[in-house]
Amino acid sequence: REPTLGNPQNTIAVLQKYNFSFQKKFGQNFLIDSHVLDKIIDSAEITKDDFVLEIGPGIGTMTQYLACAAGQVVAVEIDKALIPILEDTLSSYENVSIINNDVLKVDIAKLAREENENRPIKVVANLPYYITTPIIMGLFESHVPIKSITVMVQKEVADRMQVGPGTKDYGALSLAVQYYAKPYIVANVPPNCFMPRPKVGSAVIRLDRYEESPVQVTDEGLMFRIIRASFNQRRKTLANGLKNSAELDFTKEQIQAAIEKLGKPASVRGETLTLEEFAELANILHQSAE
Ligand code: SAM
């Protein structure tokens, strides 16, 4: 079945039929542009072999496109007012199931195990912007087998995920994403492609999960604590950031020696370090604590 949604007329008709009112707190901005939907499906490279998790199907617009392209689609929607609408708009697609829950409370690893024999799944979504980071980091940090994540996010967040050191957008999110995946910005999407229009520009980003991370770290948790400490106090030196962190317990001498061993001046700032350098710093500090 060809998708019926993805244009303003049919979206309005569905909203009126069910007397639906948008809930701001759920970040509801529905896609009304079929070109953008085609672009998302194409760039996610969905095939009939794929099991797709969609987060926040709304009235089922992208879900229809996904159902046409994928083998199986599971969509998780928090707003129970949307469930009868989804049952209607998706009634002719047999490979779709809906879970009415907060995605942060769903055991996605179990879903992949039980529904896809633990083979890697693809995540595709027009994300609710208020919880983009917890959703993406949650998927990476829990042991969900993931092949790729292709998502619509706020433009500024897409930039942060993609940049390297020396730019203002570089931060803990850039490093966390790039430790787990290779990011590609696929398209920029203006506010008029959504109903209602968001106040910010949007972008579609694809994150291809590495089978093996590009850097070797002995203690991943320690590396992320170091990264957070370095960006907590942006304008301070790396040494001060590490010393003042409540999450870390190194002496001033250990920190100074580690920065020297890394080959950096004592005044270096955290935001100039690459992922490779953070990994090396974590390995040096891990060793010095033994
Ligand atoms: N996929 C639809 C589209 O593109 O038209 C809707 C996208 S809209 C930006 C985000 C959707 O996520 C909304 O339907 C919203 O109700 C849902 N949502 C918000 N928070 C959620 C959560 N914690 N768990 C699951 N769904 C959520």
XYZ file of C-alpha atoms and ligand atoms in Angstrom:
317
model
C 0.000 0.000 0.000
C 1.264 3.444 -0.979
C 1.509 5.987 1.870
C -1.515 8.287 2.176
C 0.058 10.691 4.685
C 2.948 13.102 4.199
C 0.992 16.075 2.852
C -0.880 18.902 4.610
C -4.422 18.003 3.361
C -4.502 14.394 4.575
C -2.735 15.290 7.815
C -5.367 17.926 8.604
C -8.158 15.499 7.670
C -6.854 12.876 10.134
C -6.333 15.457 12.901
C -9.883 16.762 12.435
C -11.479 13.324 12.240
C -10.071 12.521 15.690
C -10.285 16.035 17.073
C -6.605 15.735 17.995
C -4.871 18.544 19.868
C -1.076 18.847 19.764
C 0.771 18.379 23.040
C 3.730 20.710 23.337
C 5.262 18.684 26.157
C 5.676 15.700 23.783
C 7.522 17.677 21.090
C 4.857 16.989 18.457
C 5.787 18.376 15.031
C 4.425 16.107 12.323
C 6.039 15.806 8.899
C 3.909 17.042 5.981
C 6.431 16.807 3.130
C 6.721 13.621 1.076
C 10.121 14.608 -0.391
C 11.624 14.805 3.084
C 10.073 11.432 3.973
C 11.481 9.811 0.809
C 14.879 11.324 1.569
C 14.885 9.872 5.101
C 13.901 6.379 3.907
C 16.479 6.494 1.080
C 19.316 7.661 3.273
C 18.555 5.046 5.936
C 18.877 2.451 3.119
C 15.953 0.420 4.414
C 15.375 -2.968 2.782
C 12.935 -5.831 3.322
C 15.641 -7.503 5.456
C 15.484 -4.699 8.004
C 13.819 -4.572 11.382
C 13.131 -0.899 12.098
C 12.421 0.772 15.408
C 10.559 4.048 15.011
C 10.446 6.400 17.983
C 7.353 8.626 18.138
C 5.213 7.684 15.106
C 2.727 10.542 15.701
C -0.213 9.891 13.357
C 1.830 7.265 11.475
C 3.194 9.358 8.612
C 6.768 8.056 8.512
C 5.522 4.674 9.707
C 3.635 4.213 6.414
C 6.811 4.911 4.426
C 8.845 2.600 6.675
C 6.266 -0.194 6.409
C 6.549 -0.079 2.599
C 10.341 -0.340 2.676
C 11.173 -2.538 5.696
C 10.578 -6.142 6.714
C 9.173 -5.257 10.109
C 8.493 -2.000 11.967
C 7.945 -1.498 15.683
C 6.897 2.028 16.662
C 6.907 3.350 20.229
C 4.498 6.237 20.954
C 4.011 7.848 24.370
C 0.767 9.763 23.653
C -2.209 7.449 24.139
C -4.492 9.830 22.216
C -2.535 8.836 19.084
C -3.079 5.076 19.445
C -6.587 4.892 17.875
C -5.340 7.164 15.064
C -2.368 4.866 14.405
C -4.666 1.821 14.350
C -6.610 3.587 11.616
C -3.777 5.031 9.467
C -1.739 1.800 9.670
C -4.617 -0.681 9.327
C -3.533 -1.860 5.881
C 0.077 -2.576 6.863
C 0.624 -6.014 8.338
C 4.286 -5.609 9.279
C 3.799 -2.823 11.848
C 3.254 -3.031 15.589
C 2.729 -0.180 18.021
C 3.872 0.012 21.625
C 2.172 2.687 23.749
C 4.971 3.666 26.142
C 7.754 6.128 26.886
C 10.654 4.952 24.703
C 13.082 5.558 27.575
C 11.212 2.881 29.544
C 11.160 0.243 26.813
C 13.753 -2.531 26.924
C 14.983 -2.156 23.322
C 17.684 -4.814 23.728
C 14.978 -7.324 24.681
C 12.897 -6.237 21.686
C 15.818 -6.849 19.307
C 16.476 -10.215 20.968
C 12.908 -11.423 20.837
C 11.713 -9.894 17.583
C 14.888 -9.900 15.467
C 16.956 -12.827 16.787
C 19.390 -10.299 18.244
C 20.481 -9.136 14.786
C 21.293 -5.411 14.463
C 18.259 -3.180 14.052
C 17.891 0.205 12.353
C 16.396 3.141 14.203
C 14.561 5.750 12.137
C 12.648 8.653 13.647
C 11.568 12.246 13.597
C 12.600 12.638 17.219
C 10.862 14.644 19.932
C 13.549 17.337 20.384
C 13.228 17.634 24.165
C 14.823 14.202 24.676
C 17.122 13.738 21.667
C 20.314 13.249 23.670
C 18.965 10.744 26.244
C 17.363 8.692 23.460
C 20.504 8.498 21.321
C 22.944 7.993 24.189
C 20.613 5.438 25.776
C 20.590 3.397 22.561
C 24.377 3.452 22.308
C 25.201 2.878 25.960
C 22.773 0.025 26.575
C 23.815 -3.052 24.685
C 21.284 -2.794 21.907
C 22.508 -4.329 18.636
C 22.212 -1.334 16.290
C 23.252 -0.963 12.690
C 22.369 2.683 12.191
C 20.296 5.512 13.593
C 18.770 7.916 11.046
C 16.949 10.722 12.777
C 15.502 14.178 12.401
C 16.939 16.411 15.107
C 17.348 20.104 15.782
C 19.901 21.490 13.290
C 22.166 22.725 16.058
C 22.216 19.282 17.700
C 23.078 17.612 14.372
C 26.008 20.038 14.066
C 27.181 19.216 17.577
C 27.177 15.502 16.805
C 29.298 15.942 13.718
C 31.999 18.499 14.550
C 35.582 18.071 15.734
C 37.759 20.181 18.058
C 38.219 23.893 17.455
C 34.562 24.771 16.862
C 32.043 26.215 19.306
C 29.647 23.288 18.857
C 32.263 20.707 19.907
C 31.454 19.084 23.230
C 30.650 15.950 25.211
C 27.854 14.973 22.761
C 30.233 15.166 19.755
C 32.722 12.878 21.466
C 30.144 10.411 22.757
C 28.472 10.081 19.344
C 31.789 9.809 17.490
C 33.077 7.153 19.881
C 30.157 4.896 18.925
C 29.305 5.912 15.361
C 30.229 7.699 12.176
C 27.900 10.686 11.675
C 26.684 12.044 8.322
C 24.308 14.979 7.946
C 21.901 13.887 5.229
C 19.641 16.935 4.776
C 18.652 20.240 6.291
C 14.910 20.583 6.756
C 13.110 23.949 7.134
C 10.245 24.538 9.635
C 7.561 24.612 6.891
C 7.917 20.840 6.382
C 6.220 20.259 9.758
C 2.828 20.839 11.368
C 2.918 22.788 13.621
C 6.123 24.553 12.543
C 9.011 24.234 15.013
C 10.830 27.426 16.027
C 14.194 25.968 15.024
C 15.725 24.536 11.876
C 16.022 20.750 11.640
C 18.417 18.275 10.061
C 18.451 14.581 9.293
C 21.552 12.846 10.601
C 22.620 9.260 10.020
C 24.841 7.570 12.595
C 26.491 4.337 11.450
C 27.471 2.340 14.487
C 31.073 1.113 14.503
C 31.570 -2.592 15.009
C 34.751 -1.595 16.768
C 35.332 1.910 18.100
C 38.110 3.884 16.327
C 39.922 4.316 19.664
C 41.051 1.818 22.296
C 40.237 2.638 25.917
C 40.868 0.503 28.993
C 38.106 2.144 30.996
C 35.280 3.640 28.929
C 33.491 5.017 31.991
C 36.633 6.885 33.057
C 37.036 8.390 29.577
C 33.479 9.740 29.643
C 33.955 11.163 33.151
C 37.100 12.934 31.899
C 35.223 14.258 28.852
C 32.366 15.592 30.998
C 34.829 17.205 33.423
C 36.684 18.903 30.545
C 33.549 20.500 29.130
C 31.923 21.392 32.455
C 34.144 24.404 32.733
C 34.733 25.380 29.151
C 36.926 28.394 29.667
C 39.139 26.727 32.262
C 42.233 24.706 31.520
C 41.964 20.929 31.185
C 43.995 20.529 34.400
C 41.531 22.655 36.398
C 38.507 20.933 34.895
C 39.838 17.526 35.906
C 40.904 18.687 39.366
C 37.526 20.288 40.157
C 35.396 17.359 38.982
C 33.309 15.621 41.622
C 33.348 12.502 39.435
C 37.157 12.150 39.389
C 39.685 11.544 42.099
C 43.173 12.344 40.789
C 45.822 14.479 42.497
C 47.137 17.670 40.934
C 50.458 15.880 40.357
C 48.842 12.893 38.611
C 46.918 15.257 36.327
C 49.962 17.392 35.504
C 52.065 14.309 34.742
C 49.337 12.825 32.526
C 48.955 16.041 30.479
C 52.722 16.163 30.034
C 52.824 12.526 28.946
C 50.102 13.320 26.405
C 52.536 15.872 24.954
C 50.370 18.900 25.728
C 51.283 22.158 27.504
C 50.049 22.581 31.111
C 47.673 25.341 29.927
C 45.876 23.183 27.319
C 42.087 23.478 27.154
C 39.885 20.397 27.035
C 37.968 21.568 23.989
C 41.095 21.296 21.814
C 41.537 17.563 22.414
C 40.480 14.976 19.827
C 38.692 11.723 20.672
C 42.026 9.887 20.245
C 43.667 12.253 22.758
C 40.860 11.836 25.298
C 41.227 8.057 24.964
C 44.991 8.303 25.465
C 44.557 10.609 28.457
C 42.078 8.150 29.998
C 44.540 5.299 29.476
C 47.419 7.277 31.058
C 45.308 8.286 34.077
C 43.947 4.754 34.442
C 47.486 3.437 34.602
C 48.645 6.094 37.055
C 45.812 5.137 39.435
C 46.901 1.497 39.619
N 6.902 10.567 13.386
C 5.877 11.591 13.356
C 6.093 12.470 12.150
O 7.216 12.540 11.674
O 5.141 13.096 11.691
C 5.865 12.411 14.651
C 7.173 13.049 15.083
S 7.036 14.170 16.441
C 8.448 15.195 16.185
C 7.597 13.236 17.857
C 6.680 12.122 18.336
O 7.281 11.481 19.475
C 5.304 12.579 18.800
O 4.319 11.743 18.242
C 5.339 12.428 20.324
O 4.077 12.181 20.902
C 6.292 11.260 20.473
N 7.010 11.191 21.771
C 7.380 12.218 22.570
N 8.047 11.778 23.655
C 8.099 10.423 23.542
C 8.632 9.387 24.371
N 9.260 9.666 25.516
N 8.490 8.098 23.970
C 7.851 7.800 22.797
N 7.328 8.740 21.983
C 7.443 10.035 22.342
